[in-house]
Amino acid sequence: MERICSICSQSFELFPDDLLYYQKIGVQEPRMCPQCRAQRRLAFRNERNFYKVKCGLCAKDTISVHSPNKPYPVYCHDCWFGDGWDAKEYAMDYDPGRPFFDQFKELWAKVPKVALMHTRSVNSEYLNFAGDNKDCYLIIESSNNENCIHCYWIQLCKDSVDLSCSHRTQLSYESDGCYDSYKILYCRNCYDCRDSYFLLDCTNCSDCIGCVNLRSKQYYIFNQPYTKEEYIKRLAEMHLDTYEGVEKLRAEFETFAKTQPHKFAERNNVTNSTGTYLANVKNDWQCFHSYEAEDCRYCVHVWRGAKDCMDCDTAGRTAETIYNSMNSGMETSNHICTSACWSSTFIEYCFYSISSSHCFGCTGLRKKSYCILNKQYDPETYEKIRSQIIEELKSKDIYGEFFPPDVSCYGYNESAAQEQFPLTKEQALTQGFKWEDTERGTYGKENGKDIFACAQCTKNFRIIPREFEFYIRLSIPLPRLCPDCRHLRRFTARGPNRLWKRNCAKCNAEFETNYAPDRPEILYCEECYNREII
C-alpha cells in the first residue's frame, strides 16, 4: 500500500507486515514516512549538547542537556532520582474539552527534568541515556561498560576511548562497529581482532595494519603478508605514536580501502533481514545497528533481546512490543510513543517514567501505575479516560504518531535529529521545531596542559587524567579534535540510516544498501563477497 508522507510529500510503502503490526497494537496507520517518523522522535533527544546549570532542588552546579535559559526546572541526577520530590505532586485532571497534547505540554512544562539520564552506575557521573556502567566518563547510549571514555552506543566494553557501536571490546581506541576485539585502534566493522591498526571488515585477525576483508590472518600490512620480524620493523617505521604518523597512515588506508570490494551491508549471522550493521538477528526489516534482536522493523540500535519492535531508536535488554519510541530498555514491554521509560510496561505517550505500568501522558513517575497526566486512578477509571483520549487522537488520525514537535524541550540544533537530518534554523522553524541560540562550550581558553582547542570547530575540550594515562599506555598521540568532532568523523564513515537500491559490481544483482548512489566504493552482493573474500 503506497502512501504520501504528510511531512515531506514523498511516497512510501506500508507493507502487509506493517499493517498487521498496527492492527495488533491498535494504532492507526502512520501518515509520515519512516525517515520523517525518525526525525520527529530524534528531535526530542539531546544526547551530547551539555550545559552547566544549577539544580532546581539542591542548588548545586551540575552538567545538563537542558540549557540554562530553558523555562522549566532541572534537577541534578541524584535529586531527580531521590526521595525529595514526587512527580504526582504536579498531577492534572484530564479535560475532555481540551486537546490532549495541549494538556500534556502544560504538565511537561511543570515537572522537573533530569539533568542527565542514567541509572545504576558507579563512579560515573557524566553519562547520558546509560545504565549499569562503572568508572566511565561521558559515554552515551551505553550500558554494562567499565572504564570507558567518550564512547557512544557501546555494550559490555572495557578500558576503551572513542568507541562507537561496539560490543565486548577491550583496550581499544577510535573504532566503530567492532565486536569481541582487543587492543584495536582506528578499526571499523571487525570481529575477534587483536593488536591491529586501521582495519575494515576483518575477522579473527591479529597484528595487522591497514587491511580490508581479511579472515584469520596475522602480520599483514595493506593485505600483504610479512614475517613477524618484518612486521615489527615496518610498524616502528610508521611512527604511530605521532600525530603525523597516524594521519599519514589514515590517508593511505582510506585510499587503499576504496580499491577493495565492500559488502553491500554489514551482516553477521543474519536471517531474513534487511538493513546494515546487523549481527545475530532474525526477521529484522530496514534496521540499523541491530544485534541479538528479532522481528523488528524500522529500528535503530535494537539489541540484547529486543523483540517485536517498530519505529524505535534504542530498545534492548529484553524490550518487547515497543512502537514509535526511544530509549526503551531493561525489561520493558508494550510501549507506544515513549522516551526513556525504563523497566516499564503498558506505557503510552510518556517521558521518563521509570518502573511503572499502565500510564498515559505522564512524565517523571517512578514505580507508579494507572496514571494519566501524573494523576492516579483506579484501573476501571483509568481505562475509561484512556479510551477517551485515544478516541480524540483517532478522530485526528494521529493515534500512534509521536508528540508534535513543539512539545520538545530542545532546539532542533541540540537534538540527535540535527546529526542525521540536518536543517538550517529557518528550515527547522518552518517545520515547527524549536532552535537554541545559546552558545555551548568555551573558546580561547586552551592551556596546552589539559585544555585544548579543537582543530576543526575550535571549541575547547579537556583531556582528563585517566585519558592521558590511556594514551600513554597505548602510545597514542594526543587528539587534535574534540570528542564531538571525533564522534562525527566515525559516524560519517558509517553512512546514513537509510537504504538505496544498487547493483552488485560483479554479478549485477540488486540489493538495498546504505551506500548512497554517488559513493565511490566497489559494492558486492553477499554471495559474490563470500566467494571472493571468504
Short mmCIF file of C-alpha atoms in Angstrom, two decimals:
data_model
loop_
_atom_site.label_atom_id
_atom_site.label_comp_id
_atom_site.label_asym_id
_atom_site.label_seq_id
_atom_site.Cartn_x
_atom_site.Cartn_y
_atom_site.Cartn_z
CA MET A 1 0.00 0.00 0.00
CA GLU A 2 1.54 3.28 -1.11
CA ARG A 3 1.15 6.49 0.88
CA ILE A 4 2.29 10.11 0.54
CA CYS A 5 4.16 11.43 3.58
CA SER A 6 2.33 14.27 5.32
CA ILE A 7 5.66 15.98 6.06
CA CYS A 8 7.99 15.59 3.06
CA SER A 9 5.36 14.65 0.42
CA GLN A 10 7.47 11.68 -0.71
CA SER A 11 5.78 8.35 -1.40
CA PHE A 12 6.36 5.45 0.97
CA GLU A 13 5.01 1.95 1.24
CA LEU A 14 3.09 0.25 4.02
CA PHE A 15 3.83 -3.45 3.77
CA PRO A 16 1.47 -6.26 4.87
CA ASP A 17 3.56 -6.97 7.97
CA ASP A 18 3.39 -3.27 8.88
CA LEU A 19 -0.40 -3.33 8.68
CA LEU A 20 -0.61 -6.48 10.80
CA TYR A 21 1.54 -4.83 13.47
CA TYR A 22 -0.63 -1.69 13.57
CA GLN A 23 -3.72 -3.85 13.91
CA LYS A 24 -2.15 -5.93 16.68
CA ILE A 25 -1.28 -2.95 18.91
CA GLY A 26 -4.33 -0.90 17.92
CA VAL A 27 -2.69 2.22 16.47
CA GLN A 28 -3.58 3.98 13.26
CA GLU A 29 -1.54 3.68 10.09
CA PRO A 30 1.21 6.33 10.01
CA ARG A 31 0.85 9.49 7.96
CA MET A 32 4.62 10.01 7.86
CA CYS A 33 7.33 8.04 6.06
CA PRO A 34 9.91 6.13 8.15
CA GLN A 35 12.53 8.89 7.76
CA CYS A 36 10.18 11.64 8.94
CA ARG A 37 8.98 9.45 11.81
CA ALA A 38 12.58 9.00 12.94
CA GLN A 39 13.30 12.71 12.56
CA ARG A 40 10.29 13.58 14.74
CA ARG A 41 11.42 11.23 17.51
CA LEU A 42 15.05 12.29 17.46
CA ALA A 43 14.08 15.96 17.82
CA PHE A 44 13.12 15.01 21.39
CA ARG A 45 16.54 13.57 22.29
CA ASN A 46 19.58 15.65 23.21
CA GLU A 47 22.46 13.22 23.50
CA ARG A 48 25.64 15.27 23.64
CA ASN A 49 25.00 19.01 23.97
CA PHE A 50 25.83 19.76 27.59
CA TYR A 51 25.49 22.91 29.70
CA LYS A 52 26.41 24.00 33.21
CA VAL A 53 23.25 24.72 35.25
CA LYS A 54 22.16 24.88 38.89
CA CYS A 55 20.00 22.09 40.26
CA GLY A 56 16.50 23.39 40.97
CA LEU A 57 16.34 21.40 44.22
CA CYS A 58 19.79 21.38 45.89
CA ALA A 59 21.11 24.48 44.04
CA LYS A 60 24.43 22.79 43.26
CA ASP A 61 26.12 23.22 39.89
CA THR A 62 25.57 20.29 37.57
CA ILE A 63 26.01 19.31 33.93
CA SER A 64 22.77 19.09 31.98
CA VAL A 65 21.37 18.52 28.49
CA HIS A 66 18.99 21.42 29.24
CA SER A 67 20.43 24.88 28.61
CA PRO A 68 20.17 27.40 31.48
CA ASN A 69 17.66 29.56 29.61
CA LYS A 70 15.03 26.81 29.48
CA PRO A 71 11.82 27.80 31.34
CA TYR A 72 11.32 24.58 33.29
CA PRO A 73 13.04 23.22 36.43
CA VAL A 74 16.04 20.92 36.06
CA TYR A 75 17.25 18.64 38.87
CA CYS A 76 20.66 17.04 39.14
CA HIS A 77 20.75 13.27 38.75
CA ASP A 78 20.84 12.49 42.49
CA CYS A 79 17.97 14.86 43.33
CA TRP A 80 15.80 13.72 40.43
CA PHE A 81 16.17 10.07 41.39
CA GLY A 82 15.98 10.87 45.12
CA ASP A 83 13.03 10.95 47.52
CA GLY A 84 12.86 14.74 47.91
CA TRP A 85 10.06 15.16 45.40
CA ASP A 86 7.22 13.25 43.73
CA ALA A 87 6.07 13.83 40.16
CA LYS A 88 2.49 13.11 41.25
CA GLU A 89 2.53 16.50 43.00
CA TYR A 90 2.12 18.01 39.52
CA ALA A 91 -0.87 15.84 38.60
CA MET A 92 -3.57 17.30 36.36
CA ASP A 93 -7.16 16.28 35.76
CA TYR A 94 -7.82 15.30 32.17
CA ASP A 95 -10.15 17.78 30.49
CA PRO A 96 -12.01 16.16 27.56
CA GLY A 97 -12.81 19.64 26.25
CA ARG A 98 -9.13 20.43 25.57
CA PRO A 99 -6.70 18.73 23.16
CA PHE A 100 -4.68 16.05 24.91
CA PHE A 101 -1.33 17.32 23.64
CA ASP A 102 -2.06 20.82 24.99
CA GLN A 103 -2.63 19.32 28.42
CA PHE A 104 0.47 17.16 28.24
CA LYS A 105 2.53 20.16 27.17
CA GLU A 106 1.30 22.05 30.25
CA LEU A 107 2.29 19.14 32.52
CA TRP A 108 5.60 18.68 30.72
CA ALA A 109 6.50 22.34 31.36
CA LYS A 110 5.99 21.98 35.13
CA VAL A 111 7.54 18.64 36.02
CA PRO A 112 11.31 18.82 36.76
CA LYS A 113 13.64 17.38 34.12
CA VAL A 114 16.62 15.21 34.96
CA ALA A 115 19.94 16.86 34.07
CA LEU A 116 21.47 13.65 32.68
CA MET A 117 19.60 10.37 32.31
CA HIS A 118 21.45 7.36 33.65
CA THR A 119 20.91 4.72 36.29
CA ARG A 120 22.71 2.15 38.44
CA SER A 121 26.15 3.47 37.59
CA VAL A 122 29.22 3.52 39.85
CA ASN A 123 31.71 6.40 39.86
CA SER A 124 30.28 7.53 36.52
CA GLU A 125 28.65 10.92 36.96
CA TYR A 126 28.70 12.33 33.44
CA LEU A 127 26.68 9.81 31.41
CA ASN A 128 23.56 10.22 29.31
CA PHE A 129 20.99 7.56 28.43
CA ALA A 130 23.17 4.96 30.08
CA GLY A 131 22.85 2.24 32.69
CA ASP A 132 24.94 -0.16 34.76
CA ASN A 133 28.33 1.40 34.00
CA LYS A 134 31.39 1.65 36.23
CA ASP A 135 34.22 4.20 36.18
CA CYS A 136 33.04 5.72 32.90
CA TYR A 137 33.19 9.31 31.68
CA LEU A 138 30.98 10.97 29.06
CA ILE A 139 29.58 7.85 27.45
CA ILE A 140 26.18 7.98 25.80
CA GLU A 141 23.51 5.41 24.90
CA SER A 142 25.55 2.66 26.56
CA SER A 143 25.30 0.04 29.29
CA ASN A 144 27.34 -2.53 31.21
CA ASN A 145 30.74 -0.96 30.49
CA GLU A 146 33.77 -0.32 32.66
CA ASN A 147 36.44 2.38 32.49
CA CYS A 148 35.36 3.78 29.11
CA ILE A 149 35.64 7.42 27.99
CA HIS A 150 33.91 9.38 25.19
CA CYS A 151 32.01 6.40 23.81
CA TYR A 152 28.65 6.06 22.09
CA TRP A 153 26.31 3.08 21.80
CA ILE A 154 28.64 0.53 23.37
CA GLN A 155 27.81 -2.57 25.39
CA LEU A 156 29.97 -4.73 27.66
CA CYS A 157 33.18 -2.88 26.76
CA LYS A 158 36.15 -2.14 28.98
CA ASP A 159 39.20 0.17 29.17
CA SER A 160 38.50 1.98 25.90
CA VAL A 161 38.25 5.50 24.48
CA ASP A 162 36.30 6.80 21.46
CA LEU A 163 34.42 3.62 20.66
CA SER A 164 31.03 3.63 18.97
CA CYS A 165 28.52 0.88 18.19
CA SER A 166 30.90 -1.73 19.62
CA HIS A 167 30.37 -4.67 21.91
CA ARG A 168 32.53 -6.78 24.21
CA THR A 169 35.66 -4.93 23.09
CA GLN A 170 38.56 -4.01 25.36
CA LEU A 171 41.59 -1.70 25.45
CA SER A 172 40.67 -0.16 22.11
CA TYR A 173 40.61 3.31 20.58
CA GLU A 174 38.71 5.25 17.93
CA SER A 175 36.92 2.22 16.50
CA ASP A 176 33.38 1.65 15.29
CA GLY A 177 31.18 -1.39 14.83
CA CYS A 178 33.62 -3.84 16.43
CA TYR A 179 32.80 -6.98 18.40
CA ASP A 180 34.79 -9.23 20.74
CA SER A 181 38.07 -7.49 19.98
CA TYR A 182 41.11 -6.45 22.00
CA LYS A 183 43.59 -3.62 21.54
CA ILE A 184 42.41 -2.43 18.15
CA LEU A 185 42.92 1.17 17.03
CA TYR A 186 41.18 3.07 14.20
CA CYS A 187 39.21 -0.02 13.10
CA ARG A 188 35.73 -0.46 11.61
CA ASN A 189 33.40 -3.43 11.39
CA CYS A 190 35.75 -6.03 12.84
CA TYR A 191 35.10 -9.23 14.78
CA ASP A 192 37.51 -11.08 17.07
CA CYS A 193 40.53 -8.97 16.12
CA ARG A 194 43.55 -8.09 18.24
CA ASP A 195 46.60 -5.81 18.28
CA SER A 196 45.82 -4.08 14.99
CA TYR A 197 45.53 -0.64 13.38
CA PHE A 198 43.21 0.63 10.64
CA LEU A 199 41.25 -2.50 9.77
CA LEU A 200 37.98 -2.65 7.85
CA ASP A 201 35.72 -5.72 7.72
CA CYS A 202 38.25 -8.12 9.19
CA THR A 203 37.58 -11.20 11.31
CA ASN A 204 39.89 -13.15 13.62
CA CYS A 205 42.97 -11.17 12.66
CA SER A 206 45.88 -10.07 14.82
CA ASP A 207 48.94 -7.88 14.28
CA CYS A 208 47.62 -6.36 11.07
CA ILE A 209 47.82 -2.80 9.70
CA GLY A 210 45.74 -1.11 7.01
CA CYS A 211 43.89 -4.25 5.93
CA VAL A 212 40.47 -4.82 4.39
CA ASN A 213 38.38 -8.01 4.16
CA LEU A 214 40.89 -10.34 5.81
CA ARG A 215 39.98 -13.53 7.65
CA SER A 216 42.21 -15.30 10.19
CA LYS A 217 45.44 -13.52 9.24
CA GLN A 218 48.47 -12.35 11.23
CA TYR A 219 51.31 -9.99 10.31
CA TYR A 220 49.65 -8.41 7.27
CA ILE A 221 50.09 -4.82 6.07
CA PHE A 222 47.75 -3.50 3.37
CA ASN A 223 46.63 -7.10 2.76
CA GLN A 224 50.19 -8.33 2.11
CA PRO A 225 51.90 -10.93 4.34
CA TYR A 226 55.06 -10.16 6.31
CA THR A 227 57.26 -12.16 8.62
CA LYS A 228 56.99 -11.26 12.28
CA GLU A 229 60.36 -9.51 12.16
CA GLU A 230 59.47 -7.53 9.02
CA TYR A 231 56.12 -6.57 10.51
CA ILE A 232 57.66 -5.24 13.73
CA LYS A 233 60.20 -3.23 11.71
CA ARG A 234 57.51 -1.72 9.42
CA LEU A 235 55.30 -0.89 12.41
CA ALA A 236 58.13 1.05 14.05
CA GLU A 237 58.81 2.93 10.81
CA MET A 238 55.21 4.17 10.68
CA HIS A 239 55.63 6.20 13.89
CA LEU A 240 52.06 5.62 15.03
CA ASP A 241 52.90 7.25 18.34
CA THR A 242 52.89 10.59 16.49
CA TYR A 243 50.00 12.60 15.09
CA GLU A 244 51.76 12.91 11.71
CA GLY A 245 52.32 9.16 11.52
CA VAL A 246 48.70 8.36 12.30
CA GLU A 247 47.29 10.86 9.81
CA LYS A 248 49.63 9.68 7.05
CA LEU A 249 48.51 6.09 7.58
CA ARG A 250 44.87 7.17 7.83
CA ALA A 251 45.05 8.80 4.39
CA GLU A 252 46.85 5.81 2.87
CA PHE A 253 44.32 3.42 4.37
CA GLU A 254 41.28 5.34 3.11
CA THR A 255 42.76 5.36 -0.40
CA PHE A 256 43.53 1.64 -0.24
CA ALA A 257 40.09 0.75 1.15
CA LYS A 258 38.39 2.32 -1.88
CA THR A 259 40.21 -0.15 -4.14
CA GLN A 260 38.80 -3.15 -2.28
CA PRO A 261 35.31 -4.62 -2.65
CA HIS A 262 32.84 -3.80 0.10
CA LYS A 263 29.95 -5.99 1.13
CA PHE A 264 26.71 -4.14 0.40
CA ALA A 265 25.78 -4.31 4.10
CA GLU A 266 27.45 -5.24 7.37
CA ARG A 267 25.79 -8.53 8.32
CA ASN A 268 26.89 -11.35 10.59
CA ASN A 269 24.67 -14.35 11.34
CA VAL A 270 21.58 -12.72 9.87
CA THR A 271 18.32 -14.45 8.93
CA ASN A 272 15.62 -12.95 6.70
CA SER A 273 16.58 -9.34 7.46
CA THR A 274 17.32 -6.07 5.68
CA GLY A 275 19.40 -3.10 6.77
CA THR A 276 23.02 -2.89 7.83
CA TYR A 277 25.21 -3.29 10.90
CA LEU A 278 23.24 -6.39 11.82
CA ALA A 279 24.54 -9.23 13.99
CA ASN A 280 22.70 -12.28 15.31
CA VAL A 281 19.29 -11.05 14.18
CA LYS A 282 16.21 -12.67 12.69
CA ASN A 283 13.32 -11.15 10.74
CA ASP A 284 14.52 -7.55 11.10
CA TRP A 285 13.31 -5.16 8.40
CA GLN A 286 15.12 -1.94 7.49
CA CYS A 287 17.06 -1.92 10.77
CA PHE A 288 20.42 -0.36 11.53
CA HIS A 289 22.86 -1.43 14.24
CA SER A 290 20.74 -4.29 15.45
CA TYR A 291 22.12 -7.28 17.28
CA GLU A 292 20.52 -10.18 19.15
CA ALA A 293 17.12 -8.85 18.05
CA GLU A 294 14.12 -10.43 16.37
CA ASP A 295 11.03 -9.27 14.46
CA CYS A 296 11.95 -5.57 14.50
CA ARG A 297 11.08 -3.05 11.78
CA TYR A 298 12.39 0.46 11.00
CA CYS A 299 14.58 0.43 14.11
CA VAL A 300 18.00 1.78 15.03
CA HIS A 301 20.03 0.19 17.81
CA VAL A 302 17.78 -2.65 18.93
CA TRP A 303 19.82 -5.10 20.89
CA ARG A 304 20.23 -7.84 23.54
CA GLY A 305 16.82 -9.46 23.38
CA ALA A 306 14.76 -6.76 21.66
CA LYS A 307 11.74 -8.34 20.01
CA ASP A 308 8.68 -7.22 18.06
CA CYS A 309 9.64 -3.54 17.97
CA MET A 310 8.80 -0.99 15.29
CA ASP A 311 9.99 2.58 14.71
CA CYS A 312 12.35 2.58 17.68
CA ASP A 313 15.60 4.35 18.41
CA THR A 314 17.37 2.31 21.08
CA ALA A 315 15.46 -0.59 22.59
CA GLY A 316 17.08 -3.51 24.31
CA ARG A 317 17.75 -5.76 27.24
CA THR A 318 14.53 -7.72 26.63
CA ALA A 319 12.44 -4.85 25.29
CA GLU A 320 9.35 -6.24 23.58
CA THR A 321 6.49 -4.75 21.55
CA ILE A 322 7.81 -1.18 21.59
CA TYR A 323 6.34 1.20 19.00
CA ASN A 324 7.47 4.65 17.85
CA SER A 325 9.61 5.16 20.95
CA MET A 326 13.14 5.95 22.13
CA ASN A 327 15.45 4.59 24.81
CA SER A 328 13.28 1.72 25.94
CA GLY A 329 15.21 -0.91 27.82
CA MET A 330 15.71 -3.07 30.87
CA GLU A 331 12.68 -5.37 30.77
CA THR A 332 10.20 -3.07 29.05
CA SER A 333 7.16 -4.07 27.02
CA ASN A 334 4.08 -2.67 25.33
CA HIS A 335 5.10 0.95 24.75
CA ILE A 336 3.52 3.41 22.33
CA CYS A 337 5.23 6.78 21.78
CA THR A 338 7.52 6.92 24.83
CA SER A 339 11.01 8.10 25.68
CA ALA A 340 13.30 6.80 28.45
CA CYS A 341 10.60 4.82 30.24
CA TRP A 342 12.87 2.09 31.54
CA SER A 343 11.62 -1.11 33.20
CA SER A 344 8.02 -0.14 32.47
CA THR A 345 5.07 -1.88 30.82
CA PHE A 346 1.88 -0.74 29.08
CA ILE A 347 3.03 2.86 28.75
CA GLU A 348 1.73 5.37 26.18
CA TYR A 349 2.78 8.94 25.41
CA CYS A 350 5.09 9.17 28.42
CA PHE A 351 8.55 10.57 29.11
CA TYR A 352 10.99 9.50 31.84
CA SER A 353 8.56 7.24 33.69
CA ILE A 354 10.58 4.51 35.38
CA SER A 355 9.49 1.10 36.74
CA SER A 356 5.85 1.97 36.09
CA SER A 357 2.90 0.36 34.35
CA HIS A 358 -0.39 1.38 32.73
CA CYS A 359 0.39 5.08 32.38
CA PHE A 360 -0.75 7.52 29.69
CA GLY A 361 0.54 11.04 29.17
CA CYS A 362 2.84 11.04 32.20
CA THR A 363 6.34 12.27 32.93
CA GLY A 364 8.80 11.84 35.79
CA LEU A 365 6.96 8.99 37.50
CA ARG A 366 8.70 6.20 39.36
CA LYS A 367 7.06 2.97 40.49
CA LYS A 368 3.54 4.18 39.70
CA SER A 369 0.61 2.59 37.87
CA TYR A 370 -2.74 3.60 36.37
CA CYS A 371 -1.83 7.26 35.98
CA ILE A 372 -2.95 9.81 33.39
CA LEU A 373 -1.26 13.21 33.33
CA ASN A 374 0.51 12.05 36.53
CA LYS A 375 -2.80 11.57 38.38
CA GLN A 376 -3.53 8.20 39.97
CA TYR A 377 -6.77 6.35 39.14
CA ASP A 378 -8.30 3.00 39.87
CA PRO A 379 -7.95 0.59 36.92
CA GLU A 380 -11.55 0.99 35.74
CA THR A 381 -11.45 4.81 35.69
CA TYR A 382 -8.01 4.72 34.08
CA GLU A 383 -9.27 2.62 31.18
CA LYS A 384 -12.31 4.86 30.73
CA ILE A 385 -10.23 8.06 30.47
CA ARG A 386 -7.58 6.35 28.37
CA SER A 387 -10.28 5.34 25.88
CA GLN A 388 -11.49 8.95 25.74
CA ILE A 389 -8.01 10.22 24.89
CA ILE A 390 -7.46 7.55 22.26
CA GLU A 391 -10.83 8.41 20.70
CA GLU A 392 -9.75 12.06 20.45
CA LEU A 393 -6.41 11.13 18.87
CA LYS A 394 -8.08 8.75 16.43
CA SER A 395 -10.55 11.44 15.39
CA LYS A 396 -7.50 13.46 14.27
CA ASP A 397 -5.86 10.41 12.66
CA ILE A 398 -2.80 10.69 14.95
CA TYR A 399 -3.06 7.80 17.43
CA GLY A 400 0.40 6.25 17.24
CA GLU A 401 2.05 9.42 15.90
CA PHE A 402 4.81 10.83 18.09
CA PHE A 403 4.35 14.08 20.01
CA PRO A 404 4.06 17.30 17.97
CA PRO A 405 7.47 18.97 17.52
CA ASP A 406 6.61 21.99 19.69
CA VAL A 407 6.38 19.69 22.73
CA SER A 408 10.13 19.00 22.58
CA CYS A 409 12.15 20.83 25.21
CA TYR A 410 15.18 21.06 22.90
CA GLY A 411 16.13 23.21 19.98
CA TYR A 412 16.39 21.15 16.82
CA ASN A 413 20.10 22.00 16.62
CA GLU A 414 20.61 20.49 20.10
CA SER A 415 18.87 17.26 19.23
CA ALA A 416 20.04 13.99 17.69
CA ALA A 417 17.85 14.83 14.69
CA GLN A 418 20.32 17.50 13.56
CA GLU A 419 23.05 14.87 13.24
CA GLN A 420 21.01 12.63 10.94
CA PHE A 421 18.64 15.13 9.31
CA PRO A 422 20.47 18.49 9.31
CA LEU A 423 18.38 21.65 8.91
CA THR A 424 19.10 25.36 8.93
CA LYS A 425 17.46 27.49 11.59
CA GLU A 426 14.92 28.77 9.07
CA GLN A 427 14.05 25.26 7.87
CA ALA A 428 13.66 23.96 11.43
CA LEU A 429 11.38 26.80 12.50
CA THR A 430 9.30 26.47 9.33
CA GLN A 431 8.75 22.78 10.10
CA GLY A 432 7.55 23.55 13.63
CA PHE A 433 10.73 22.72 15.53
CA LYS A 434 12.48 24.98 18.02
CA TRP A 435 16.02 26.40 17.80
CA GLU A 436 18.55 27.01 20.58
CA ASP A 437 20.73 30.11 20.21
CA THR A 438 22.69 29.65 23.45
CA GLU A 439 26.36 29.12 22.61
CA ARG A 440 27.71 25.91 24.06
CA GLY A 441 31.24 25.40 25.30
CA THR A 442 34.20 27.77 25.57
CA TYR A 443 36.74 29.13 23.13
CA GLY A 444 40.25 30.51 23.53
CA LYS A 445 40.94 29.03 26.97
CA GLU A 446 43.40 26.33 25.92
CA ASN A 447 46.42 25.96 28.20
CA GLY A 448 48.44 23.24 26.44
CA LYS A 449 48.23 21.00 29.52
CA ASP A 450 44.72 19.59 29.89
CA ILE A 451 42.58 22.06 27.90
CA PHE A 452 42.99 22.19 24.13
CA ALA A 453 41.36 23.82 21.11
CA CYS A 454 39.73 21.59 18.51
CA ALA A 455 41.48 21.83 15.13
CA GLN A 456 38.12 21.57 13.38
CA CYS A 457 35.47 23.52 15.33
CA THR A 458 37.96 25.48 17.54
CA LYS A 459 35.93 24.72 20.68
CA ASN A 460 37.90 23.92 23.83
CA PHE A 461 37.99 20.35 25.11
CA ARG A 462 39.53 18.75 28.17
CA ILE A 463 41.63 15.62 28.47
CA ILE A 464 41.13 14.06 31.89
CA PRO A 465 43.98 12.29 33.76
CA ARG A 466 42.67 8.77 33.06
CA GLU A 467 42.52 9.64 29.38
CA PHE A 468 46.14 10.83 29.42
CA GLU A 469 47.12 7.54 31.05
CA PHE A 470 45.31 5.60 28.33
CA TYR A 471 47.12 7.45 25.54
CA ILE A 472 50.47 6.85 27.20
CA ARG A 473 49.71 3.16 27.77
CA LEU A 474 48.88 2.57 24.09
CA SER A 475 51.41 5.08 22.68
CA ILE A 476 48.63 7.14 21.10
CA PRO A 477 49.27 10.79 20.16
CA LEU A 478 47.00 13.32 21.83
CA PRO A 479 43.86 14.03 19.78
CA ARG A 480 43.66 17.28 17.84
CA LEU A 481 39.86 17.09 17.51
CA CYS A 482 37.31 17.49 20.29
CA PRO A 483 35.17 14.46 21.27
CA ASP A 484 32.18 15.75 19.25
CA CYS A 485 34.20 16.12 16.05
CA ARG A 486 35.81 12.70 16.57
CA HIS A 487 32.34 11.23 17.04
CA LEU A 488 31.10 12.94 13.88
CA ARG A 489 34.04 11.55 11.89
CA ARG A 490 33.22 8.00 12.95
CA PHE A 491 29.52 8.36 12.23
CA THR A 492 30.08 9.95 8.84
CA ALA A 493 32.08 6.85 7.89
CA ARG A 494 29.13 4.62 8.87
CA GLY A 495 26.79 6.21 6.35
CA PRO A 496 23.16 7.21 6.93
CA ASN A 497 20.36 5.12 8.37
CA ARG A 498 18.56 4.74 5.07
CA LEU A 499 18.66 2.35 2.12
CA TRP A 500 19.05 2.76 -1.64
CA LYS A 501 18.69 0.16 -4.39
CA ARG A 502 22.01 -0.54 -6.10
CA ASN A 503 23.61 -3.35 -8.07
CA CYS A 504 26.49 -5.70 -7.40
CA ALA A 505 29.67 -4.63 -9.21
CA LYS A 506 30.40 -8.28 -10.06
CA CYS A 507 27.11 -10.03 -10.93
CA ASN A 508 24.73 -7.03 -11.21
CA ALA A 509 22.31 -8.46 -8.62
CA GLU A 510 20.13 -5.81 -6.99
CA PHE A 511 20.29 -5.13 -3.26
CA GLU A 512 19.44 -2.44 -0.74
CA THR A 513 22.39 -0.64 0.85
CA ASN A 514 23.14 2.44 2.91
CA TYR A 515 25.89 3.37 0.43
CA ALA A 516 24.34 6.27 -1.49
CA PRO A 517 24.39 6.03 -5.31
CA ASP A 518 27.15 8.64 -5.58
CA ARG A 519 29.52 6.81 -3.20
CA PRO A 520 32.71 5.51 -4.93
CA GLU A 521 33.08 2.18 -3.09
CA ILE A 522 33.03 -1.10 -5.03
CA LEU A 523 29.96 -2.96 -3.74
CA TYR A 524 29.42 -6.72 -3.88
CA CYS A 525 26.31 -8.70 -3.04
CA GLU A 526 26.69 -11.17 -0.20
CA GLU A 527 27.20 -14.19 -2.48
CA CYS A 528 29.96 -12.56 -4.54
CA TYR A 529 31.61 -11.12 -1.45
CA ASN A 530 31.65 -14.51 0.27
CA ARG A 531 33.04 -16.23 -2.84
CA GLU A 532 35.84 -13.74 -3.34
CA ILE A 533 36.72 -12.81 0.24
CA ILE A 534 35.84 -15.77 2.40
#
